[in-house]
Amino acid sequence: MIKRYSVIACAVAMTFSNSITAEPWIDSKDIYLRQSIEQLVSYGVIKHPVTSYPIMWQGIANDLTDVNLSKLPKEAEFALNHVRHALRFAQKSVRSGIKLKANSKPNEQQAFGERYQEQAALQGYSMMMGERVTAKVSVQVSNDANSGKKIAYDDSYLAVIFGNWVMSGEKINHWWGPANENALMLSNNASPMKALRLTRLNSDYFGPNLLSFIGNWQFTALLGEQKHNKQTPSSNKFFGARFSTSPFQGLELGYSQTAQFDANNQDHDFADFNNVLIGKNKFKNDSIINEYNQLVSLDAKYSSQLFGQSMAVYGELAGDKQNSMLPEHRNYTVGIEHYFGQADYLVKSYLEYTNTQQQCGDNTQPYHCGYQHPYFADGYQHHSQNIGASIAENAKSMTLASQYHQTNGIAAYAKLRFIEQDQATNNPLAKNQKRYQIELGYQQGVFNGLWQVSAQFGKQESDLNPKSDRISALRTSWEYRF
């Protein structure tokens, strides 16, 4: 079905003869561009929702044209110049690039940012943009990828503008919510699904004054296909929708819903999916099991100035959806951020805590209410990778991190992370497992390209293995754009 949608999107695109002048969105890979955008939100420069990646450029571009430089403090100058530079690059009508990756060990837990989930990879991509249509073709050849794919087309898409909406056939990652480490609904952790997506282009508020309290708002909906591992070659359809709004300066609220349906081992068709949209579950075991594995989340982030410092607090509450529009059997993420900058650098630091310790069913057959499910053998995964929180089910995680970026492109980050797996998990090898990690990253320009390197060190211990296992990994990439 997804292939048919892509063909339809291509046919529609061919009806437009004009070219677009800018890439429509900001992807979910650049942690340093994200921190610049977030600091500008805290100063009231950017007034549009920015917790739904990909973020559409149009609203942000409009905000940048309205900046009053005389009222902008020195601390935000770097962030403003950085985002403006990224916008100018996004306005190139044609561009291409190559990327090389080498990793001593594929990354099994992916936070927001560049993905390193293969041992080695060579990627080539090319993008062409016009007035109403943009297309990107990306091909990656990998060795020992977590997804099991040797050749992948991740980051490829075809997007068409219809008025204030963008329809795209794509294979890209999404990051829903304000979290830095563990987005509970959709994250960078898994390789992207093939999907058809509809997104609002400009998140400005248009409508009657009676509803103007909503503020600038964004809506996106996608229909994709989840693939599972080679041992159980199955698939199911995946639906996701997110609404986010910024009712007043610095505050952003979000509501997300996802659902898995039409699995190979189910006898329900697309017509039954109407029950997902209207909130009815009239099936044989609806008192025990949400047959479509519907998940919902509420999230909020508030950014402002406190004692002359740029600060933000955020949280996400997620769970399964059975009897109302609100999450049940709740997981949550909470965090606090601090930003400090000058004309030539910006530093972001954050502390984030995530808890996914939930259990449904009885003591003989327990399962996680959202990330495991009796009707979906591989759970909330794509190619055996978690599509929500990277720590998966029945775990809790604490991360303290700081990242630094300066004018010449040199940047670095450091993370301290603790993860504990709870006894409630069904995997006996993971019971009472504890992981302590230190992660360091650095980037700078090399040979007219961008070189990035990161290292991770830590130890792992569990009840089944009282002795600590030492873990280390070194990852590097080089990207050249032309």
CSV table of C-alpha atoms in Angstrom, one decimal:
chain,number,residue,atom,x,y,z
A,1,MET,CA,0.0,0.0,0.0
A,2,ILE,CA,2.8,2.4,0.8
A,3,LYS,CA,4.4,1.8,-2.6
A,4,ARG,CA,1.1,2.7,-4.2
A,5,TYR,CA,1.0,6.0,-2.2
A,6,SER,CA,4.5,6.9,-3.4
A,7,VAL,CA,3.5,6.4,-7.0
A,8,ILE,CA,0.5,8.7,-6.5
A,9,ALA,CA,2.7,11.3,-4.9
A,10,CYS,CA,5.1,11.1,-7.9
A,11,ALA,CA,2.3,11.5,-10.3
A,12,VAL,CA,1.0,14.6,-8.5
A,13,ALA,CA,4.5,16.1,-8.4
A,14,MET,CA,4.7,15.9,-12.2
A,15,THR,CA,1.7,18.2,-12.6
A,16,PHE,CA,3.8,21.1,-11.2
A,17,SER,CA,6.2,22.8,-13.6
A,18,ASN,CA,7.6,25.3,-11.1
A,19,SER,CA,10.5,24.5,-8.8
A,20,ILE,CA,10.6,25.3,-5.0
A,21,THR,CA,13.1,27.7,-3.6
A,22,ALA,CA,13.9,26.1,-0.2
A,23,GLU,CA,14.0,22.7,1.4
A,24,PRO,CA,10.7,22.3,3.3
A,25,TRP,CA,12.0,21.1,6.7
A,26,ILE,CA,14.8,20.7,9.2
A,27,ASP,CA,15.6,17.0,9.9
A,28,SER,CA,16.2,15.3,13.3
A,29,LYS,CA,20.0,14.9,13.1
A,30,ASP,CA,21.7,18.2,14.0
A,31,ILE,CA,21.8,18.7,17.8
A,32,TYR,CA,23.7,22.0,17.4
A,33,LEU,CA,21.1,23.6,15.1
A,34,ARG,CA,18.4,22.4,17.4
A,35,GLN,CA,20.0,24.1,20.4
A,36,SER,CA,20.2,27.4,18.5
A,37,ILE,CA,16.5,27.2,17.6
A,38,GLU,CA,15.6,26.4,21.2
A,39,GLN,CA,17.6,29.4,22.6
A,40,LEU,CA,15.8,31.7,20.1
A,41,VAL,CA,12.5,30.4,21.4
A,42,SER,CA,13.5,31.3,24.9
A,43,TYR,CA,14.1,34.9,23.8
A,44,GLY,CA,10.8,35.1,21.9
A,45,VAL,CA,12.5,35.3,18.5
A,46,ILE,CA,11.0,32.1,17.2
A,47,LYS,CA,7.2,31.9,18.0
A,48,HIS,CA,6.3,28.7,16.2
A,49,PRO,CA,6.1,25.1,17.5
A,50,VAL,CA,9.5,23.4,17.4
A,51,THR,CA,9.1,20.1,19.1
A,52,SER,CA,7.8,18.1,16.0
A,53,TYR,CA,10.7,17.0,13.8
A,54,PRO,CA,11.0,17.4,10.9
A,55,ILE,CA,10.4,21.1,11.6
A,56,MET,CA,9.0,23.1,8.7
A,57,TRP,CA,11.2,26.0,7.7
A,58,GLN,CA,8.5,28.5,6.7
A,59,GLY,CA,7.3,29.6,10.1
A,60,ILE,CA,10.9,29.9,11.4
A,61,ALA,CA,12.0,31.9,8.3
A,62,ASN,CA,9.1,34.3,8.8
A,63,ASP,CA,10.2,34.8,12.5
A,64,LEU,CA,13.8,35.5,11.5
A,65,THR,CA,12.7,38.4,9.2
A,66,ASP,CA,10.9,40.1,12.1
A,67,VAL,CA,13.9,40.1,14.5
A,68,ASN,CA,14.6,43.5,16.2
A,69,LEU,CA,18.3,43.4,16.5
A,70,SER,CA,18.4,46.3,18.9
A,71,LYS,CA,16.3,44.4,21.4
A,72,LEU,CA,18.1,41.1,21.0
A,73,PRO,CA,20.7,40.4,23.7
A,74,LYS,CA,24.3,39.6,22.9
A,75,GLU,CA,23.8,36.1,24.3
A,76,ALA,CA,21.5,35.2,21.4
A,77,GLU,CA,23.6,36.6,18.6
A,78,PHE,CA,25.4,33.3,17.8
A,79,ALA,CA,22.1,31.3,17.7
A,80,LEU,CA,20.5,33.9,15.4
A,81,ASN,CA,23.4,33.8,12.9
A,82,HIS,CA,23.6,30.0,13.1
A,83,VAL,CA,19.9,29.5,12.2
A,84,ARG,CA,20.1,32.2,9.4
A,85,HIS,CA,23.1,30.4,7.9
A,86,ALA,CA,21.3,27.1,8.0
A,87,LEU,CA,18.3,28.7,6.2
A,88,ARG,CA,20.5,30.1,3.5
A,89,PHE,CA,22.0,26.7,2.9
A,90,ALA,CA,18.5,25.2,2.8
A,91,GLN,CA,17.5,27.6,0.0
A,92,LYS,CA,20.0,26.1,-2.4
A,93,SER,CA,18.0,24.7,-5.3
A,94,VAL,CA,20.4,21.9,-6.0
A,95,ARG,CA,22.9,20.1,-3.7
A,96,SER,CA,24.5,16.8,-3.3
A,97,GLY,CA,26.8,15.1,-0.9
A,98,ILE,CA,28.6,11.9,0.2
A,99,LYS,CA,29.1,10.6,3.7
A,100,LEU,CA,31.4,7.9,5.1
A,101,LYS,CA,30.9,6.2,8.5
A,102,ALA,CA,32.9,3.7,10.5
A,103,ASN,CA,32.0,2.4,13.9
A,104,SER,CA,33.7,-0.2,16.1
A,105,LYS,CA,30.2,-1.1,17.4
A,106,PRO,CA,26.8,0.0,16.0
A,107,ASN,CA,24.9,2.2,18.4
A,108,GLU,CA,22.1,0.4,20.1
A,109,GLN,CA,20.6,3.4,21.8
A,110,GLN,CA,20.0,6.4,19.7
A,111,ALA,CA,19.3,9.9,21.1
A,112,PHE,CA,18.3,12.9,19.0
A,113,GLY,CA,21.1,13.5,16.5
A,114,GLU,CA,23.2,11.7,13.9
A,115,ARG,CA,22.5,7.9,13.7
A,116,TYR,CA,25.4,5.5,14.0
A,117,GLN,CA,23.7,2.1,13.7
A,118,GLU,CA,26.0,0.2,11.4
A,119,GLN,CA,29.6,-0.9,11.4
A,120,ALA,CA,30.5,0.9,8.2
A,121,ALA,CA,28.5,2.8,5.6
A,122,LEU,CA,28.9,4.8,2.4
A,123,GLN,CA,26.0,7.2,1.6
A,124,GLY,CA,25.4,9.4,-1.4
A,125,TYR,CA,22.6,11.8,-1.8
A,126,SER,CA,21.3,14.5,-4.2
A,127,MET,CA,18.5,17.0,-3.8
A,128,MET,CA,16.6,19.2,-6.2
A,129,MET,CA,14.1,21.9,-5.2
A,130,GLY,CA,11.6,24.0,-7.0
A,131,GLU,CA,8.7,26.3,-6.1
A,132,ARG,CA,6.3,23.6,-5.2
A,133,VAL,CA,8.2,20.3,-5.4
A,134,THR,CA,11.4,19.0,-3.7
A,135,ALA,CA,13.0,15.6,-4.1
A,136,LYS,CA,15.9,13.9,-2.4
A,137,VAL,CA,17.4,10.6,-3.4
A,138,SER,CA,19.7,9.0,-0.8
A,139,VAL,CA,21.4,5.6,-1.1
A,140,GLN,CA,23.4,4.0,1.7
A,141,VAL,CA,25.5,0.8,1.4
A,142,SER,CA,26.1,-0.6,4.9
A,143,ASN,CA,27.9,-3.4,6.7
A,144,ASP,CA,26.4,-5.0,9.8
A,145,ALA,CA,23.6,-2.5,10.2
A,146,ASN,CA,21.2,-2.9,13.1
A,147,SER,CA,18.3,-2.9,10.6
A,148,GLY,CA,19.8,-5.9,8.8
A,149,LYS,CA,19.8,-3.9,5.5
A,150,LYS,CA,22.9,-3.8,3.3
A,151,ILE,CA,21.3,-1.2,0.9
A,152,ALA,CA,18.9,1.4,2.3
A,153,TYR,CA,17.2,4.5,1.0
A,154,ASP,CA,17.0,6.3,4.3
A,155,ASP,CA,16.6,10.1,4.1
A,156,SER,CA,14.9,9.9,0.7
A,157,TYR,CA,11.6,11.7,0.0
A,158,LEU,CA,9.4,13.5,-2.5
A,159,ALA,CA,7.4,16.4,-1.1
A,160,VAL,CA,4.7,18.5,-2.9
A,161,ILE,CA,3.2,21.7,-1.6
A,162,PHE,CA,-0.6,22.2,-1.8
A,163,GLY,CA,-1.5,25.6,-0.5
A,164,ASN,CA,-0.5,25.5,3.1
A,165,TRP,CA,0.1,21.8,3.2
A,166,VAL,CA,2.9,19.5,2.3
A,167,MET,CA,2.3,15.9,1.2
A,168,SER,CA,5.4,13.6,1.1
A,169,GLY,CA,6.2,10.1,0.2
A,170,GLU,CA,9.3,9.5,2.3
A,171,LYS,CA,11.7,7.3,4.3
A,172,ILE,CA,12.8,9.7,7.0
A,173,ASN,CA,13.1,9.8,10.8
A,174,HIS,CA,10.6,11.6,13.1
A,175,TRP,CA,11.2,12.9,16.6
A,176,TRP,CA,8.0,13.9,18.4
A,177,GLY,CA,8.2,15.8,21.6
A,178,PRO,CA,10.6,17.9,23.6
A,179,ALA,CA,12.9,15.1,24.9
A,180,ASN,CA,16.7,15.1,24.0
A,181,GLU,CA,17.3,11.4,24.8
A,182,ASN,CA,14.1,9.4,24.9
A,183,ALA,CA,11.1,10.5,22.8
A,184,LEU,CA,8.3,8.1,23.9
A,185,MET,CA,6.2,8.0,20.7
A,186,LEU,CA,8.5,8.4,17.7
A,187,SER,CA,12.3,8.8,17.8
A,188,ASN,CA,15.5,8.4,15.8
A,189,ASN,CA,16.3,5.1,17.4
A,190,ALA,CA,15.0,2.9,14.6
A,191,SER,CA,15.7,3.2,10.9
A,192,PRO,CA,12.9,5.1,9.2
A,193,MET,CA,9.7,3.5,7.8
A,194,LYS,CA,8.4,4.0,4.3
A,195,ALA,CA,5.5,6.4,4.8
A,196,LEU,CA,3.1,8.9,3.3
A,197,ARG,CA,2.8,12.1,5.4
A,198,LEU,CA,0.7,15.2,5.4
A,199,THR,CA,2.1,18.3,7.3
A,200,ARG,CA,1.1,21.9,7.7
A,201,LEU,CA,3.6,24.1,5.8
A,202,ASN,CA,3.3,27.4,7.8
A,203,SER,CA,2.3,27.0,11.4
A,204,ASP,CA,0.9,30.6,11.7
A,205,TYR,CA,-2.6,30.8,13.1
A,206,PHE,CA,-5.3,31.4,10.4
A,207,GLY,CA,-8.9,31.4,11.5
A,208,PRO,CA,-11.6,33.1,13.5
A,209,ASN,CA,-10.6,35.4,16.4
A,210,LEU,CA,-12.6,33.2,18.7
A,211,LEU,CA,-10.0,30.5,18.5
A,212,SER,CA,-6.9,32.7,18.3
A,213,PHE,CA,-6.0,31.6,21.8
A,214,ILE,CA,-4.6,28.4,20.2
A,215,GLY,CA,-1.7,30.5,18.8
A,216,ASN,CA,0.6,29.2,16.1
A,217,TRP,CA,-0.1,25.5,15.5
A,218,GLN,CA,1.2,22.5,13.7
A,219,PHE,CA,-0.3,19.3,12.6
A,220,THR,CA,1.2,16.2,10.9
A,221,ALA,CA,-0.1,12.8,10.1
A,222,LEU,CA,1.6,9.8,8.6
A,223,LEU,CA,0.7,6.3,7.4
A,224,GLY,CA,3.7,3.9,7.3
A,225,GLU,CA,4.6,0.3,7.3
A,226,GLN,CA,6.5,-1.5,10.0
A,227,LYS,CA,8.8,-4.3,9.0
A,228,HIS,CA,10.0,-6.9,11.4
A,229,ASN,CA,13.0,-9.2,11.8
A,230,LYS,CA,14.0,-12.0,9.4
A,231,GLN,CA,13.2,-14.7,11.8
A,232,THR,CA,9.5,-13.6,11.8
A,233,PRO,CA,9.1,-12.0,8.4
A,234,SER,CA,5.9,-10.0,9.2
A,235,SER,CA,4.7,-6.5,8.9
A,236,ASN,CA,1.9,-4.2,9.9
A,237,LYS,CA,0.6,-0.7,9.1
A,238,PHE,CA,1.5,2.2,11.3
A,239,PHE,CA,-0.6,5.4,11.8
A,240,GLY,CA,0.7,8.5,13.6
A,241,ALA,CA,-0.7,12.0,14.1
A,242,ARG,CA,0.6,14.9,16.2
A,243,PHE,CA,-0.9,18.3,17.0
A,244,SER,CA,1.3,21.0,18.7
A,245,THR,CA,0.6,24.6,19.5
A,246,SER,CA,2.3,27.6,21.0
A,247,PRO,CA,-0.5,29.6,22.7
A,248,PHE,CA,1.8,32.2,24.1
A,249,GLN,CA,5.5,33.1,24.0
A,250,GLY,CA,7.8,30.3,25.2
A,251,LEU,CA,5.1,27.6,25.8
A,252,GLU,CA,4.5,24.7,23.5
A,253,LEU,CA,1.9,22.0,24.0
A,254,GLY,CA,1.7,18.7,22.1
A,255,TYR,CA,-0.7,15.8,21.7
A,256,SER,CA,0.4,12.6,19.7
A,257,GLN,CA,-1.4,9.4,18.8
A,258,THR,CA,0.0,6.3,17.1
A,259,ALA,CA,-1.5,2.9,16.3
A,260,GLN,CA,-0.4,-0.4,14.9
A,261,PHE,CA,-2.9,-2.3,12.7
A,262,ASP,CA,-3.3,-4.7,9.8
A,263,ALA,CA,-0.7,-7.2,11.0
A,264,ASN,CA,-0.1,-10.4,9.0
A,265,ASN,CA,-1.6,-12.5,11.9
A,266,GLN,CA,-4.7,-10.4,12.2
A,267,ASP,CA,-8.0,-10.6,10.3
A,268,HIS,CA,-8.9,-6.9,10.5
A,269,ASP,CA,-8.7,-4.7,7.4
A,270,PHE,CA,-8.4,-1.0,6.9
A,271,ALA,CA,-12.1,-0.4,7.3
A,272,ASP,CA,-11.9,-1.6,10.9
A,273,PHE,CA,-9.3,1.1,11.6
A,274,ASN,CA,-12.2,3.6,11.9
A,275,ASN,CA,-12.4,2.4,15.5
A,276,VAL,CA,-8.9,3.8,16.1
A,277,LEU,CA,-9.9,7.3,14.9
A,278,ILE,CA,-13.2,7.5,16.9
A,279,GLY,CA,-11.8,5.8,20.0
A,280,LYS,CA,-13.9,2.6,20.0
A,281,ASN,CA,-12.4,-0.9,20.6
A,282,LYS,CA,-15.3,-3.3,20.1
A,283,PHE,CA,-13.4,-6.5,19.7
A,284,LYS,CA,-13.4,-9.8,21.6
A,285,ASN,CA,-10.9,-8.9,24.3
A,286,ASP,CA,-11.3,-5.2,24.5
A,287,SER,CA,-11.5,-5.2,28.3
A,288,ILE,CA,-8.0,-6.6,28.5
A,289,ILE,CA,-6.2,-5.8,25.2
A,290,ASN,CA,-6.2,-2.7,23.0
A,291,GLU,CA,-6.1,-4.7,19.7
A,292,TYR,CA,-4.6,-1.9,17.7
A,293,ASN,CA,-2.0,-1.0,20.3
A,294,GLN,CA,-3.0,2.6,20.3
A,295,LEU,CA,-0.6,4.9,22.2
A,296,VAL,CA,-1.1,8.6,23.1
A,297,SER,CA,1.1,11.2,24.7
A,298,LEU,CA,0.8,14.7,26.1
A,299,ASP,CA,3.9,16.9,26.2
A,300,ALA,CA,4.8,20.4,27.2
A,301,LYS,CA,7.8,22.7,27.2
A,302,TYR,CA,8.2,26.2,28.6
A,303,SER,CA,11.2,28.3,27.6
A,304,SER,CA,12.0,31.7,29.1
A,305,GLN,CA,14.5,33.8,31.0
A,306,LEU,CA,15.3,33.3,34.6
A,307,PHE,CA,17.7,35.6,36.5
A,308,GLY,CA,19.1,36.7,33.1
A,309,GLN,CA,19.6,33.0,32.0
A,310,SER,CA,18.0,31.1,29.2
A,311,MET,CA,16.1,28.1,30.7
A,312,ALA,CA,13.5,25.5,29.7
A,313,VAL,CA,11.6,22.8,31.4
A,314,TYR,CA,9.7,20.0,29.6
A,315,GLY,CA,7.9,16.8,30.1
A,316,GLU,CA,6.0,14.0,28.2
A,317,LEU,CA,3.4,11.6,29.5
A,318,ALA,CA,2.6,8.6,27.3
A,319,GLY,CA,0.7,5.4,27.5
A,320,ASP,CA,-1.8,3.1,25.9
A,321,LYS,CA,-5.2,4.5,24.8
A,322,GLN,CA,-8.3,2.4,25.6
A,323,ASN,CA,-11.1,4.2,27.4
A,324,SER,CA,-10.4,7.9,26.6
A,325,MET,CA,-8.1,10.2,24.7
A,326,LEU,CA,-5.7,10.3,27.7
A,327,PRO,CA,-2.8,7.9,28.2
A,328,GLU,CA,-3.2,5.0,30.6
A,329,HIS,CA,-0.5,2.9,32.2
A,330,ARG,CA,1.7,5.9,31.9
A,331,ASN,CA,5.4,6.3,30.9
A,332,TYR,CA,7.1,9.7,31.3
A,333,THR,CA,10.1,11.9,30.5
A,334,VAL,CA,11.0,15.1,32.3
A,335,GLY,CA,13.9,17.4,31.8
A,336,ILE,CA,15.4,20.8,32.4
A,337,GLU,CA,17.7,22.8,30.0
A,338,HIS,CA,20.0,25.8,30.3
A,339,TYR,CA,21.5,27.9,27.5
A,340,PHE,CA,24.4,30.3,27.6
A,341,GLY,CA,25.9,32.0,24.6
A,342,GLN,CA,27.8,35.0,23.2
A,343,ALA,CA,28.4,36.3,19.7
A,344,ASP,CA,30.8,33.4,18.9
A,345,TYR,CA,29.5,30.4,20.8
A,346,LEU,CA,26.6,28.7,22.4
A,347,VAL,CA,26.4,26.1,25.2
A,348,LYS,CA,23.4,24.0,26.0
A,349,SER,CA,23.2,21.7,29.1
A,350,TYR,CA,20.4,19.5,30.2
A,351,LEU,CA,19.3,16.9,32.7
A,352,GLU,CA,16.7,14.3,31.6
A,353,TYR,CA,14.9,11.4,33.3
A,354,THR,CA,12.8,8.8,31.6
A,355,ASN,CA,10.7,6.0,33.2
A,356,THR,CA,9.0,3.3,31.1
A,357,GLN,CA,8.3,0.9,33.9
A,358,GLN,CA,4.8,-0.4,33.2
A,359,GLN,CA,3.2,-3.8,33.2
A,360,CYS,CA,-0.1,-5.2,31.9
A,361,GLY,CA,-1.6,-8.7,31.9
A,362,ASP,CA,-1.3,-11.1,34.8
A,363,ASN,CA,1.8,-12.5,36.6
A,364,THR,CA,1.9,-15.5,34.3
A,365,GLN,CA,2.0,-13.5,31.1
A,366,PRO,CA,3.0,-9.9,31.8
A,367,TYR,CA,3.7,-7.5,29.0
A,368,HIS,CA,4.4,-3.8,28.6
A,369,CYS,CA,1.3,-1.9,27.9
A,370,GLY,CA,2.8,0.1,25.0
A,371,TYR,CA,6.1,-1.3,23.7
A,372,GLN,CA,5.2,-5.0,24.0
A,373,HIS,CA,1.9,-6.4,22.7
A,374,PRO,CA,0.3,-9.9,22.4
A,375,TYR,CA,-1.0,-9.2,18.9
A,376,PHE,CA,2.3,-7.7,17.5
A,377,ALA,CA,5.1,-10.3,18.0
A,378,ASP,CA,7.9,-7.8,17.6
A,379,GLY,CA,6.3,-5.1,19.6
A,380,TYR,CA,6.7,-1.4,19.0
A,381,GLN,CA,9.6,-1.9,16.7
A,382,HIS,CA,10.8,-1.5,13.1
A,383,HIS,CA,13.5,-4.0,11.9
A,384,SER,CA,13.9,-5.1,15.5
A,385,GLN,CA,14.6,-1.5,16.7
A,386,ASN,CA,12.5,0.4,19.1
A,387,ILE,CA,10.7,3.3,17.4
A,388,GLY,CA,9.9,5.0,20.7
A,389,ALA,CA,12.2,5.4,23.7
A,390,SER,CA,15.6,3.9,23.0
A,391,ILE,CA,15.8,2.3,26.5
A,392,ALA,CA,12.7,0.3,25.5
A,393,GLU,CA,10.2,-1.1,28.1
A,394,ASN,CA,10.4,-1.4,31.9
A,395,ALA,CA,13.5,0.8,32.3
A,396,LYS,CA,14.5,4.1,33.7
A,397,SER,CA,17.3,6.4,32.5
A,398,MET,CA,19.0,9.6,33.8
A,399,THR,CA,21.2,11.7,31.5
A,400,LEU,CA,23.3,14.7,32.3
A,401,ALA,CA,24.7,16.4,29.1
A,402,SER,CA,26.4,19.5,27.8
A,403,GLN,CA,27.1,20.6,24.2
A,404,TYR,CA,29.2,23.4,22.8
A,405,HIS,CA,29.3,25.0,19.4
A,406,GLN,CA,31.3,28.0,18.1
A,407,THR,CA,31.5,30.2,15.0
A,408,ASN,CA,34.2,28.3,13.1
A,409,GLY,CA,32.1,25.1,13.2
A,410,ILE,CA,34.0,23.4,16.0
A,411,ALA,CA,31.6,21.7,18.4
A,412,ALA,CA,31.7,19.1,21.2
A,413,TYR,CA,29.4,17.3,23.6
A,414,ALA,CA,29.7,15.2,26.7
A,415,LYS,CA,27.0,12.9,28.3
A,416,LEU,CA,26.8,10.9,31.6
A,417,ARG,CA,24.1,8.3,31.4
A,418,PHE,CA,22.6,5.7,33.8
A,419,ILE,CA,20.1,3.1,32.7
A,420,GLU,CA,18.4,0.5,34.8
A,421,GLN,CA,16.3,-2.3,33.5
A,422,ASP,CA,13.4,-3.3,35.8
A,423,GLN,CA,12.6,-6.9,37.0
A,424,ALA,CA,9.2,-6.7,35.3
A,425,THR,CA,10.8,-7.2,31.8
A,426,ASN,CA,10.0,-10.5,30.0
A,427,ASN,CA,13.6,-10.8,28.9
A,428,PRO,CA,15.5,-12.8,31.6
A,429,LEU,CA,18.8,-11.7,30.3
A,430,ALA,CA,17.9,-8.1,31.1
A,431,LYS,CA,16.6,-8.5,34.6
A,432,ASN,CA,18.1,-6.0,37.1
A,433,GLN,CA,20.5,-4.8,34.4
A,434,LYS,CA,22.4,-1.6,35.1
A,435,ARG,CA,24.4,0.4,32.6
A,436,TYR,CA,26.8,3.3,33.3
A,437,GLN,CA,27.9,5.3,30.2
A,438,ILE,CA,30.1,8.2,29.3
A,439,GLU,CA,29.8,9.5,25.8
A,440,LEU,CA,32.0,12.2,24.2
A,441,GLY,CA,31.7,13.8,20.8
A,442,TYR,CA,33.6,16.3,18.7
A,443,GLN,CA,33.3,17.8,15.2
A,444,GLN,CA,35.3,20.2,13.0
A,445,GLY,CA,36.0,20.9,9.3
A,446,VAL,CA,38.5,18.6,7.6
A,447,PHE,CA,39.3,18.5,3.8
A,448,ASN,CA,36.4,20.9,3.1
A,449,GLY,CA,34.0,18.5,4.7
A,450,LEU,CA,32.6,17.9,8.2
A,451,TRP,CA,34.4,15.3,10.4
A,452,GLN,CA,32.6,14.0,13.4
A,453,VAL,CA,33.9,11.5,16.0
A,454,SER,CA,32.4,10.1,19.2
A,455,ALA,CA,33.5,7.6,21.8
A,456,GLN,CA,31.4,5.8,24.4
A,457,PHE,CA,32.8,4.0,27.5
A,458,GLY,CA,30.9,2.3,30.3
A,459,LYS,CA,30.1,-0.9,32.2
A,460,GLN,CA,27.2,-3.2,32.4
A,461,GLU,CA,26.1,-5.5,35.2
A,462,SER,CA,23.1,-7.7,36.1
A,463,ASP,CA,21.9,-10.3,38.5
A,464,LEU,CA,22.9,-13.0,36.0
A,465,ASN,CA,26.4,-11.6,35.6
A,466,PRO,CA,27.6,-10.1,38.9
A,467,LYS,CA,30.9,-9.1,37.2
A,468,SER,CA,30.8,-5.9,35.3
A,469,ASP,CA,31.3,-6.0,31.6
A,470,ARG,CA,33.3,-3.2,30.2
A,471,ILE,CA,31.9,-1.6,27.0
A,472,SER,CA,33.6,0.8,24.6
A,473,ALA,CA,32.9,2.1,21.1
A,474,LEU,CA,34.5,4.5,18.7
A,475,ARG,CA,32.4,6.1,15.9
A,476,THR,CA,33.4,8.5,13.2
A,477,SER,CA,32.0,10.1,10.0
A,478,TRP,CA,33.0,12.5,7.3
A,479,GLU,CA,30.5,14.4,5.1
A,480,TYR,CA,31.3,16.4,2.0
A,481,ARG,CA,28.7,18.6,0.3
A,482,PHE,CA,28.7,20.0,-3.1
